[in-house]
């Protein structure tokens, strides 16, 4: 990887050829909306770069005396210049630099939705002097041209991928600059202390004595703030990525009934016949702002049925990959050796909640959280049939997964940012160790510089080209 360094973010900056890309001075285009047959009334082809306006003028025919001006909408048709064929009726929006998302000349062609029309328009655009944009390349240009810092750019990706209203609100906080302001403020504090220390390294005899206690206090405060951000990052991950929750248990304990109850729809077939579920069923839902993927697994038991054995194998794989496991057992028959064997299959590190079902038939109070017999590890009793106790189940599950403080969360680091913040906190710890050992000032500055670089990499003040490629490659095409 190339060493971290500050990237000049200006319109004349040219990215070296990498991953088959051309220089930054070329023009790119992509479909900026979802494309599906019969879905979506409007589709947008976005063009950005120095040739955007000329391509628009070559392909778009606006009748009458409509004025081609920046931030004006024109009505007309996209026309194939070679044949004169009208490809689509459309609107054109021209945004002249720097008043655009990328701070380049941008043209958007608002076409009819679906598959064919918009694809034909894109093909014409690509044939007239531009290339297909890579994933996230519009946002990457916005960053390199100074339109966005890196935290705002990443927040755009989070907003697009948000699976719940709370996740979208958290992404908007990042897009509004909340995270950037916090990280920049912490970095400025470190730069102030670094300047004082480096001045003493070079000119100590000409300067007043440095207050070492005040420096230590300032570095400690920044370190604590970073550690708090790192601790909150896990909650942000819950909102962004959600949880995969596997419902496991012996056949006919009510796994499919519980999936249907929590999903509030008949997602799985429910019968009294053991082994009805033979494949892995998934249901996406949001509980208390946290996206969940519920996995209804086949009942794990010895069987000679080839299809059921395949389902059981998938159940074991889902169990191994789950973030949390709801282990269901039948309260009418009690906890048995087969239930204990399933509990032993739960991987270390996964959240486990032991749930007793059929509380109504067993005469057990729904919502109870105490064992109902010797050796029974019951943590919550429910009736999947009536829904009683399911609210307690959801509350206990989210509590176990650390999702109880999400409502107060204002900003949250993503995985890349969390690693950098943790690295900065660790570097500050080493600087404080140098201070505690009363080492010379230049020993303090070594790790303090590393902390400054890590924080600069979060916002994009200091970042390598390889990192930028990884960040923006996770975006969708057209953004």
Tab-separated table of C-alpha atoms in Angstrom:
chain	number	residue	atom	x	y	z
A	1	UNK	CA	0.000	0.000	0.000
A	2	UNK	CA	1.228	3.475	-0.747
A	3	UNK	CA	2.153	5.493	2.345
A	4	UNK	CA	-0.501	7.794	3.734
A	5	UNK	CA	-0.167	11.319	2.460
A	6	UNK	CA	-2.301	14.393	1.906
A	7	UNK	CA	-4.076	14.361	-1.446
A	8	UNK	CA	-4.530	17.641	-3.287
A	9	UNK	CA	-8.245	18.015	-3.843
A	10	UNK	CA	-8.645	20.399	-6.775
A	11	UNK	CA	-10.025	20.250	-10.292
A	12	UNK	CA	-6.577	20.035	-11.897
A	13	UNK	CA	-5.496	17.058	-9.801
A	14	UNK	CA	-5.071	13.953	-11.983
A	15	UNK	CA	-5.275	10.453	-10.573
A	16	UNK	CA	-2.661	8.093	-11.912
A	17	UNK	CA	-3.916	5.179	-13.961
A	18	UNK	CA	-5.009	2.348	-11.637
A	19	UNK	CA	-7.452	-0.527	-11.842
A	20	UNK	CA	-7.812	0.274	-15.546
A	21	UNK	CA	-9.123	3.795	-14.913
A	22	UNK	CA	-8.143	6.727	-17.081
A	23	UNK	CA	-6.984	10.138	-15.892
A	24	UNK	CA	-9.343	12.145	-13.718
A	25	UNK	CA	-9.872	14.644	-16.528
A	26	UNK	CA	-12.070	12.249	-18.524
A	27	UNK	CA	-15.890	12.166	-18.507
A	28	UNK	CA	-17.868	9.384	-16.880
A	29	UNK	CA	-21.500	8.248	-17.063
A	30	UNK	CA	-23.761	5.719	-15.360
A	31	UNK	CA	-27.381	4.990	-14.575
A	32	UNK	CA	-27.958	6.618	-11.188
A	33	UNK	CA	-31.270	4.929	-10.335
A	34	UNK	CA	-32.385	1.349	-9.790
A	35	UNK	CA	-33.216	-0.485	-12.999
A	36	UNK	CA	-35.882	-3.193	-13.123
A	37	UNK	CA	-38.521	-4.213	-15.656
A	38	UNK	CA	-41.910	-2.686	-14.959
A	39	UNK	CA	-40.695	-0.850	-11.836
A	40	UNK	CA	-39.886	2.843	-11.471
A	41	UNK	CA	-41.406	5.552	-13.614
A	42	UNK	CA	-38.165	7.554	-13.975
A	43	UNK	CA	-34.554	6.550	-14.558
A	44	UNK	CA	-31.583	8.933	-14.539
A	45	UNK	CA	-28.418	8.769	-16.611
A	46	UNK	CA	-25.760	10.920	-14.913
A	47	UNK	CA	-22.761	12.351	-16.819
A	48	UNK	CA	-19.865	14.144	-15.098
A	49	UNK	CA	-16.726	15.680	-16.542
A	50	UNK	CA	-15.481	18.242	-19.050
A	51	UNK	CA	-17.427	16.764	-21.991
A	52	UNK	CA	-20.754	16.416	-20.123
A	53	UNK	CA	-22.433	19.465	-21.677
A	54	UNK	CA	-21.219	18.758	-25.212
A	55	UNK	CA	-22.518	15.184	-24.973
A	56	UNK	CA	-25.864	16.481	-23.744
A	57	UNK	CA	-26.111	18.945	-26.631
A	58	UNK	CA	-25.206	16.219	-29.137
A	59	UNK	CA	-27.909	13.828	-27.961
A	60	UNK	CA	-30.733	16.020	-26.664
A	61	UNK	CA	-33.199	17.950	-28.786
A	62	UNK	CA	-35.116	20.662	-26.893
A	63	UNK	CA	-37.967	22.129	-28.990
A	64	UNK	CA	-38.780	25.834	-29.054
A	65	UNK	CA	-36.619	28.520	-27.500
A	66	UNK	CA	-35.585	26.719	-24.308
A	67	UNK	CA	-32.422	28.174	-22.767
A	68	UNK	CA	-29.450	25.950	-21.998
A	69	UNK	CA	-28.532	27.349	-18.588
A	70	UNK	CA	-27.062	25.914	-15.428
A	71	UNK	CA	-29.648	24.459	-13.047
A	72	UNK	CA	-32.445	24.734	-15.593
A	73	UNK	CA	-34.619	21.801	-16.662
A	74	UNK	CA	-35.162	21.302	-20.397
A	75	UNK	CA	-37.866	19.173	-21.999
A	76	UNK	CA	-37.235	17.243	-25.185
A	77	UNK	CA	-36.062	13.961	-26.672
A	78	UNK	CA	-32.879	11.897	-26.604
A	79	UNK	CA	-32.041	11.362	-30.283
A	80	UNK	CA	-29.573	9.031	-31.973
A	81	UNK	CA	-27.540	11.468	-34.157
A	82	UNK	CA	-26.610	8.723	-36.601
A	83	UNK	CA	-30.169	7.737	-37.512
A	84	UNK	CA	-32.241	10.619	-36.193
A	85	UNK	CA	-34.342	8.135	-34.181
A	86	UNK	CA	-36.032	9.427	-31.046
A	87	UNK	CA	-34.814	7.051	-28.346
A	88	UNK	CA	-36.815	8.483	-25.436
A	89	UNK	CA	-38.832	11.482	-24.282
A	90	UNK	CA	-36.839	12.993	-21.422
A	91	UNK	CA	-35.842	15.946	-19.270
A	92	UNK	CA	-32.297	17.313	-19.181
A	93	UNK	CA	-30.733	19.042	-16.182
A	94	UNK	CA	-27.414	20.857	-16.656
A	95	UNK	CA	-25.325	21.755	-13.591
A	96	UNK	CA	-22.219	23.763	-14.387
A	97	UNK	CA	-19.089	23.455	-12.265
A	98	UNK	CA	-18.568	24.051	-9.414
A	99	UNK	CA	-22.290	24.024	-8.503
A	100	UNK	CA	-22.722	20.267	-8.785
A	101	UNK	CA	-22.218	17.178	-6.640
A	102	UNK	CA	-18.826	16.423	-8.196
A	103	UNK	CA	-17.870	20.104	-8.701
A	104	UNK	CA	-17.545	19.230	-12.381
A	105	UNK	CA	-19.948	19.903	-15.237
A	106	UNK	CA	-22.811	17.447	-14.734
A	107	UNK	CA	-25.697	16.540	-17.037
A	108	UNK	CA	-28.586	14.360	-15.927
A	109	UNK	CA	-30.978	12.814	-18.449
A	110	UNK	CA	-34.271	11.934	-16.734
A	111	UNK	CA	-35.685	9.136	-18.880
A	112	UNK	CA	-38.541	6.692	-18.605
A	113	UNK	CA	-37.950	3.878	-16.131
A	114	UNK	CA	-37.725	0.184	-16.853
A	115	UNK	CA	-34.932	-1.602	-18.679
A	116	UNK	CA	-34.737	-0.797	-22.371
A	117	UNK	CA	-35.098	2.980	-22.766
A	118	UNK	CA	-32.541	3.963	-20.132
A	119	UNK	CA	-30.043	1.351	-21.315
A	120	UNK	CA	-30.317	2.681	-24.876
A	121	UNK	CA	-29.744	6.228	-23.633
A	122	UNK	CA	-26.671	5.139	-21.656
A	123	UNK	CA	-25.300	3.318	-24.709
A	124	UNK	CA	-25.593	6.514	-26.759
A	125	UNK	CA	-23.858	8.538	-24.055
A	126	UNK	CA	-20.985	6.046	-23.799
A	127	UNK	CA	-20.582	6.133	-27.578
A	128	UNK	CA	-20.126	9.921	-27.543
A	129	UNK	CA	-16.896	10.481	-25.671
A	130	UNK	CA	-17.172	9.157	-22.122
A	131	UNK	CA	-16.726	5.910	-20.241
A	132	UNK	CA	-18.804	3.922	-17.785
A	133	UNK	CA	-18.290	5.073	-14.188
A	134	UNK	CA	-16.893	2.666	-11.630
A	135	UNK	CA	-18.712	1.999	-8.366
A	136	UNK	CA	-18.713	5.132	-6.213
A	137	UNK	CA	-16.737	7.172	-8.752
A	138	UNK	CA	-19.074	10.193	-8.662
A	139	UNK	CA	-18.695	10.373	-4.875
A	140	UNK	CA	-14.957	9.842	-5.161
A	141	UNK	CA	-14.710	12.825	-7.501
A	142	UNK	CA	-16.783	14.880	-5.073
A	143	UNK	CA	-14.251	14.046	-2.361
A	144	UNK	CA	-11.166	14.727	-4.476
A	145	UNK	CA	-12.623	18.012	-5.698
A	146	UNK	CA	-13.223	19.183	-2.122
A	147	UNK	CA	-17.007	18.877	-2.237
A	148	UNK	CA	-17.072	16.311	0.595
A	149	UNK	CA	-14.737	15.109	3.296
A	150	UNK	CA	-14.340	11.347	3.569
A	151	UNK	CA	-16.731	10.929	6.502
A	152	UNK	CA	-19.520	12.653	4.560
A	153	UNK	CA	-18.794	10.539	1.490
A	154	UNK	CA	-19.028	7.349	3.530
A	155	UNK	CA	-22.247	8.616	5.116
A	156	UNK	CA	-23.774	8.783	1.635
A	157	UNK	CA	-23.107	5.075	1.202
A	158	UNK	CA	-24.575	4.376	4.647
A	159	UNK	CA	-27.702	6.388	3.818
A	160	UNK	CA	-28.280	4.459	0.604
A	161	UNK	CA	-27.764	1.133	2.381
A	162	UNK	CA	-29.829	2.034	5.491
A	163	UNK	CA	-32.262	-0.728	6.457
A	164	UNK	CA	-34.128	1.194	9.153
A	165	UNK	CA	-35.228	4.738	9.913
A	166	UNK	CA	-32.773	4.959	12.821
A	167	UNK	CA	-29.886	3.893	10.566
A	168	UNK	CA	-30.889	6.567	8.056
A	169	UNK	CA	-30.937	9.201	10.812
A	170	UNK	CA	-27.442	8.164	11.898
A	171	UNK	CA	-26.211	8.395	8.306
A	172	UNK	CA	-27.729	11.867	7.959
A	173	UNK	CA	-25.862	12.974	11.083
A	174	UNK	CA	-22.636	11.931	9.342
A	175	UNK	CA	-23.696	13.595	6.108
A	176	UNK	CA	-24.378	16.827	8.015
A	177	UNK	CA	-20.772	16.766	9.248
A	178	UNK	CA	-21.323	15.718	12.854
A	179	UNK	CA	-18.609	13.064	12.783
A	180	UNK	CA	-16.206	15.198	10.765
A	181	UNK	CA	-16.489	18.051	13.250
A	182	UNK	CA	-15.791	15.780	16.232
A	183	UNK	CA	-12.775	14.118	14.633
A	184	UNK	CA	-11.381	17.414	13.310
A	185	UNK	CA	-11.702	19.035	16.744
A	186	UNK	CA	-9.794	16.156	18.381
A	187	UNK	CA	-7.121	16.270	15.681
A	188	UNK	CA	-6.687	20.039	16.110
A	189	UNK	CA	-6.130	19.537	19.839
A	190	UNK	CA	-3.404	16.996	19.096
A	191	UNK	CA	-1.817	19.298	16.502
A	192	UNK	CA	-1.685	22.092	19.091
A	193	UNK	CA	0.151	19.856	21.546
A	194	UNK	CA	2.436	18.499	18.830
A	195	UNK	CA	3.404	22.027	17.787
A	196	UNK	CA	4.296	22.909	21.385
A	197	UNK	CA	6.385	19.753	21.809
A	198	UNK	CA	8.231	20.091	18.513
A	199	UNK	CA	8.999	23.724	19.260
A	200	UNK	CA	10.721	22.640	22.465
A	201	UNK	CA	12.673	19.959	20.616
A	202	UNK	CA	14.216	22.572	18.307
A	203	UNK	CA	14.161	25.821	20.307
A	204	UNK	CA	13.691	24.941	23.950
A	205	UNK	CA	16.394	27.355	25.129
A	206	UNK	CA	14.509	30.268	23.519
A	207	UNK	CA	11.016	29.402	24.811
A	208	UNK	CA	9.370	29.376	28.224
A	209	UNK	CA	9.198	25.971	29.986
A	210	UNK	CA	6.462	23.668	28.740
A	211	UNK	CA	3.756	22.641	31.219
A	212	UNK	CA	4.091	18.855	30.956
A	213	UNK	CA	1.113	18.274	33.258
A	214	UNK	CA	-1.153	20.290	30.960
A	215	UNK	CA	0.087	18.376	27.895
A	216	UNK	CA	-0.581	15.039	29.596
A	217	UNK	CA	-4.071	16.193	30.587
A	218	UNK	CA	-4.848	17.277	27.011
A	219	UNK	CA	-3.617	14.006	25.495
A	220	UNK	CA	-5.551	12.002	28.090
A	221	UNK	CA	-8.777	13.862	27.330
A	222	UNK	CA	-8.449	13.191	23.585
A	223	UNK	CA	-7.633	9.547	24.232
A	224	UNK	CA	-10.736	9.134	26.400
A	225	UNK	CA	-12.905	10.786	23.754
A	226	UNK	CA	-11.560	8.401	21.117
A	227	UNK	CA	-12.130	5.384	23.327
A	228	UNK	CA	-15.734	6.506	23.827
A	229	UNK	CA	-16.206	6.770	20.045
A	230	UNK	CA	-14.749	3.291	19.585
A	231	UNK	CA	-17.089	1.895	22.244
A	232	UNK	CA	-20.112	3.489	20.533
A	233	UNK	CA	-19.090	2.112	17.142
A	234	UNK	CA	-20.538	-1.331	17.937
A	235	UNK	CA	-23.975	0.204	18.404
A	236	UNK	CA	-23.629	1.969	15.078
A	237	UNK	CA	-22.748	-1.350	13.449
A	238	UNK	CA	-25.969	-2.824	14.825
A	239	UNK	CA	-27.948	-0.093	13.086
A	240	UNK	CA	-26.013	-0.302	9.823
A	241	UNK	CA	-25.468	-4.038	9.465
A	242	UNK	CA	-28.188	-5.493	11.658
A	243	UNK	CA	-28.090	-8.931	13.238
A	244	UNK	CA	-28.456	-12.429	11.871
A	245	UNK	CA	-30.577	-14.327	14.380
A	246	UNK	CA	-30.941	-18.090	14.004
A	247	UNK	CA	-33.987	-19.802	15.502
A	248	UNK	CA	-32.950	-23.366	16.320
A	249	UNK	CA	-34.502	-26.259	18.158
A	250	UNK	CA	-35.795	-29.794	17.843
A	251	UNK	CA	-38.483	-30.508	15.233
A	252	UNK	CA	-41.978	-29.210	15.993
A	253	UNK	CA	-41.024	-26.872	18.865
A	254	UNK	CA	-42.537	-23.850	17.076
A	255	UNK	CA	-39.607	-22.275	15.217
A	256	UNK	CA	-41.669	-21.424	12.141
A	257	UNK	CA	-44.519	-20.134	14.310
A	258	UNK	CA	-42.102	-17.786	16.063
A	259	UNK	CA	-40.705	-16.575	12.726
A	260	UNK	CA	-44.225	-15.812	11.522
A	261	UNK	CA	-45.130	-14.096	14.794
A	262	UNK	CA	-42.098	-11.794	14.820
A	263	UNK	CA	-42.393	-11.110	11.074
A	264	UNK	CA	-46.117	-10.389	11.459
A	265	UNK	CA	-46.861	-12.421	8.340
A	266	UNK	CA	-47.139	-16.063	7.279
A	267	UNK	CA	-43.567	-16.440	6.069
A	268	UNK	CA	-43.172	-20.128	6.914
A	269	UNK	CA	-45.490	-23.133	6.619
A	270	UNK	CA	-46.648	-24.360	10.019
A	271	UNK	CA	-48.024	-27.892	10.605
A	272	UNK	CA	-48.063	-30.392	13.448
A	273	UNK	CA	-45.838	-32.718	11.426
A	274	UNK	CA	-42.183	-32.718	12.552
A	275	UNK	CA	-39.702	-31.916	9.777
A	276	UNK	CA	-42.011	-29.579	7.827
A	277	UNK	CA	-39.217	-26.994	7.452
A	278	UNK	CA	-36.613	-28.574	5.198
A	279	UNK	CA	-34.718	-25.520	4.033
A	280	UNK	CA	-33.376	-22.327	5.537
A	281	UNK	CA	-35.975	-19.536	5.542
A	282	UNK	CA	-35.019	-15.881	5.993
A	283	UNK	CA	-37.187	-12.949	7.018
A	284	UNK	CA	-36.054	-9.311	7.129
A	285	UNK	CA	-37.588	-7.075	9.788
A	286	UNK	CA	-36.764	-4.142	12.048
A	287	UNK	CA	-37.207	-4.333	15.820
A	288	UNK	CA	-36.636	-1.212	17.946
A	289	UNK	CA	-34.713	0.354	15.062
A	290	UNK	CA	-32.357	-2.619	14.636
A	291	UNK	CA	-32.513	-4.529	11.318
A	292	UNK	CA	-32.760	-8.268	11.898
A	293	UNK	CA	-32.482	-11.211	9.570
A	294	UNK	CA	-34.395	-14.068	11.182
A	295	UNK	CA	-33.339	-17.530	10.076
A	296	UNK	CA	-35.900	-20.307	10.495
A	297	UNK	CA	-33.840	-23.494	10.506
A	298	UNK	CA	-34.810	-27.087	9.944
A	299	UNK	CA	-35.187	-29.065	13.156
A	300	UNK	CA	-31.904	-30.794	13.936
A	301	UNK	CA	-32.430	-34.534	14.473
A	302	UNK	CA	-31.220	-37.885	13.066
A	303	UNK	CA	-33.118	-38.637	9.836
A	304	UNK	CA	-32.881	-40.867	6.773
A	305	UNK	CA	-34.653	-38.331	4.537
A	306	UNK	CA	-32.069	-36.965	2.092
A	307	UNK	CA	-33.825	-33.616	1.642
A	308	UNK	CA	-34.239	-33.115	5.376
A	309	UNK	CA	-30.556	-33.956	5.911
A	310	UNK	CA	-29.606	-31.155	3.510
A	311	UNK	CA	-31.818	-28.748	5.448
A	312	UNK	CA	-30.215	-29.818	8.730
A	313	UNK	CA	-26.749	-29.249	7.262
A	314	UNK	CA	-27.775	-25.711	6.300
A	315	UNK	CA	-29.172	-25.217	9.803
A	316	UNK	CA	-25.805	-26.114	11.308
A	317	UNK	CA	-24.048	-23.675	8.973
A	318	UNK	CA	-26.516	-20.896	9.866
A	319	UNK	CA	-25.992	-21.624	13.557
A	320	UNK	CA	-22.230	-21.253	13.165
A	321	UNK	CA	-22.553	-17.914	11.313
A	322	UNK	CA	-25.303	-16.294	13.421
A	323	UNK	CA	-24.748	-13.219	15.581
A	324	UNK	CA	-27.434	-14.415	17.983
A	325	UNK	CA	-29.244	-17.691	18.572
A	326	UNK	CA	-32.765	-18.247	19.869
A	327	UNK	CA	-32.769	-21.826	21.151
A	328	UNK	CA	-36.382	-22.960	21.336
A	329	UNK	CA	-37.568	-25.897	23.407
A	330	UNK	CA	-41.013	-27.282	24.186
A	331	UNK	CA	-42.274	-26.374	27.664
A	332	UNK	CA	-44.858	-29.163	27.536
A	333	UNK	CA	-42.122	-31.825	27.349
A	334	UNK	CA	-39.402	-29.973	29.249
A	335	UNK	CA	-35.680	-29.573	28.690
A	336	UNK	CA	-34.070	-32.775	27.441
A	337	UNK	CA	-30.776	-34.237	26.314
A	338	UNK	CA	-31.493	-33.294	22.681
A	339	UNK	CA	-32.005	-29.666	23.721
A	340	UNK	CA	-28.742	-29.716	25.661
A	341	UNK	CA	-26.948	-31.170	22.625
A	342	UNK	CA	-28.213	-28.255	20.524
A	343	UNK	CA	-27.045	-25.792	23.146
A	344	UNK	CA	-23.580	-27.311	22.962
A	345	UNK	CA	-23.515	-26.589	19.210
A	346	UNK	CA	-23.832	-22.819	19.710
A	347	UNK	CA	-20.443	-21.287	18.838
A	348	UNK	CA	-18.457	-19.357	21.392
A	349	UNK	CA	-19.054	-15.616	21.129
A	350	UNK	CA	-22.603	-15.880	19.772
A	351	UNK	CA	-25.405	-14.372	21.857
A	352	UNK	CA	-27.613	-17.206	23.150
A	353	UNK	CA	-31.141	-16.883	24.485
A	354	UNK	CA	-32.920	-20.050	25.658
A	355	UNK	CA	-36.636	-19.709	24.936
A	356	UNK	CA	-39.390	-21.994	26.155
A	357	UNK	CA	-42.344	-22.174	23.762
A	358	UNK	CA	-45.960	-23.304	24.216
A	359	UNK	CA	-46.251	-21.573	27.571
A	360	UNK	CA	-50.044	-21.488	27.173
A	361	UNK	CA	-50.255	-25.284	26.830
A	362	UNK	CA	-47.750	-25.919	29.635
A	363	UNK	CA	-49.448	-23.624	32.135
A	364	UNK	CA	-46.357	-21.432	32.423
A	365	UNK	CA	-46.712	-17.660	32.714
A	366	UNK	CA	-45.716	-16.092	29.382
A	367	UNK	CA	-42.802	-13.722	29.833
A	368	UNK	CA	-41.420	-15.683	32.779
A	369	UNK	CA	-37.647	-15.522	33.029
A	370	UNK	CA	-37.019	-18.163	35.700
A	371	UNK	CA	-36.249	-21.885	35.184
A	372	UNK	CA	-39.325	-24.116	35.410
A	373	UNK	CA	-37.537	-27.236	36.564
A	374	UNK	CA	-34.179	-28.664	37.729
A	375	UNK	CA	-31.446	-28.179	35.161
A	376	UNK	CA	-33.676	-26.123	32.854
A	377	UNK	CA	-31.851	-23.020	31.550
A	378	UNK	CA	-35.055	-21.177	30.554
A	379	UNK	CA	-34.509	-17.443	30.059
A	380	UNK	CA	-37.902	-16.404	28.732
A	381	UNK	CA	-41.207	-18.251	28.251
A	382	UNK	CA	-43.442	-17.453	25.276
A	383	UNK	CA	-46.368	-18.674	23.256
A	384	UNK	CA	-45.577	-18.290	19.565
A	385	UNK	CA	-49.184	-19.240	18.824
A	386	UNK	CA	-50.742	-16.374	20.809
A	387	UNK	CA	-47.802	-13.965	20.825
A	388	UNK	CA	-47.687	-13.751	24.616
A	389	UNK	CA	-44.201	-13.131	25.980
A	390	UNK	CA	-42.762	-12.206	22.565
A	391	UNK	CA	-42.319	-8.573	23.629
A	392	UNK	CA	-40.179	-9.758	26.541
A	393	UNK	CA	-38.247	-11.999	24.152
A	394	UNK	CA	-37.453	-9.076	21.822
A	395	UNK	CA	-36.428	-6.878	24.754
A	396	UNK	CA	-34.090	-9.535	26.167
A	397	UNK	CA	-32.579	-10.268	22.744
A	398	UNK	CA	-31.765	-6.626	21.994
A	399	UNK	CA	-30.422	-6.160	25.519
A	400	UNK	CA	-28.091	-9.125	25.101
A	401	UNK	CA	-26.895	-7.769	21.745
A	402	UNK	CA	-26.027	-4.368	23.225
A	403	UNK	CA	-28.788	-2.445	21.479
A	404	UNK	CA	-30.281	-0.780	24.555
A	405	UNK	CA	-28.555	2.621	24.186
A	406	UNK	CA	-29.211	3.226	20.507
A	407	UNK	CA	-31.707	6.046	20.967
A	408	UNK	CA	-29.063	8.351	22.432
A	409	UNK	CA	-26.519	7.642	19.710
A	410	UNK	CA	-25.721	10.784	17.683
A	411	UNK	CA	-22.807	9.711	15.473
A	412	UNK	CA	-21.036	6.405	15.032
A	413	UNK	CA	-17.825	5.270	13.376
A	414	UNK	CA	-17.918	2.626	10.684
A	415	UNK	CA	-15.453	-0.277	10.656
A	416	UNK	CA	-12.658	1.587	8.860
A	417	UNK	CA	-13.049	4.648	11.042
A	418	UNK	CA	-13.214	2.574	14.223
A	419	UNK	CA	-9.892	0.887	13.440
A	420	UNK	CA	-8.234	4.251	12.833
A	421	UNK	CA	-9.686	5.781	16.010
A	422	UNK	CA	-8.525	2.758	18.010
A	423	UNK	CA	-5.054	3.087	16.464
A	424	UNK	CA	-4.961	6.780	17.407
A	425	UNK	CA	-6.020	5.995	20.991
A	426	UNK	CA	-3.321	3.320	21.235
A	427	UNK	CA	-0.682	5.739	19.887
A	428	UNK	CA	-1.707	8.320	22.483
A	429	UNK	CA	-1.337	5.634	25.132
A	430	UNK	CA	2.259	5.127	24.052
A	431	UNK	CA	2.880	8.885	24.140
A	432	UNK	CA	1.531	8.977	27.677
A	433	UNK	CA	3.850	6.117	28.611
A	434	UNK	CA	6.770	8.176	27.329
A	435	UNK	CA	5.535	11.074	29.446
A	436	UNK	CA	5.219	8.885	32.532
A	437	UNK	CA	8.799	7.698	32.011
A	438	UNK	CA	9.957	11.346	31.816
A	439	UNK	CA	11.530	10.748	28.405
A	440	UNK	CA	12.663	13.732	26.282
A	441	UNK	CA	10.068	15.659	24.273
A	442	UNK	CA	10.947	14.030	20.940
A	443	UNK	CA	9.942	10.623	22.352
A	444	UNK	CA	6.493	12.064	23.093
A	445	UNK	CA	6.091	13.285	19.519
A	446	UNK	CA	6.762	9.967	17.719
A	447	UNK	CA	3.431	8.365	18.606
A	448	UNK	CA	1.620	11.695	18.761
A	449	UNK	CA	2.344	12.135	15.040
A	450	UNK	CA	0.954	8.647	14.403
A	451	UNK	CA	-2.267	9.578	16.224
A	452	UNK	CA	-2.616	12.740	14.119
A	453	UNK	CA	-2.137	10.730	10.925
A	454	UNK	CA	-4.776	8.190	11.954
A	455	UNK	CA	-7.353	10.897	12.627
A	456	UNK	CA	-6.475	12.600	9.346
A	457	UNK	CA	-7.125	9.321	7.543
A	458	UNK	CA	-10.658	9.242	8.994
A	459	UNK	CA	-11.638	12.566	7.416
A	460	UNK	CA	-9.434	12.205	4.340
A	461	UNK	CA	-6.862	14.844	5.294
A	462	UNK	CA	-4.205	12.162	4.989
A	463	UNK	CA	-5.176	9.114	2.968
A	464	UNK	CA	-3.655	6.788	0.383
A	465	UNK	CA	-5.043	6.077	-3.067
A	466	UNK	CA	-5.446	2.396	-2.172
A	467	UNK	CA	-7.661	3.311	0.767
A	468	UNK	CA	-9.824	5.522	-1.444
A	469	UNK	CA	-10.283	2.679	-3.905
A	470	UNK	CA	-11.451	0.356	-1.137
A	471	UNK	CA	-13.810	2.921	0.377
A	472	UNK	CA	-15.592	3.922	-2.836
A	473	UNK	CA	-15.642	0.426	-4.368
A	474	UNK	CA	-18.314	-0.446	-1.773
A	475	UNK	CA	-20.682	2.159	-3.259
A	476	UNK	CA	-23.287	1.357	-5.880
A	477	UNK	CA	-22.753	2.195	-9.544
A	478	UNK	CA	-23.939	5.733	-10.326
A	479	UNK	CA	-23.237	7.256	-6.901
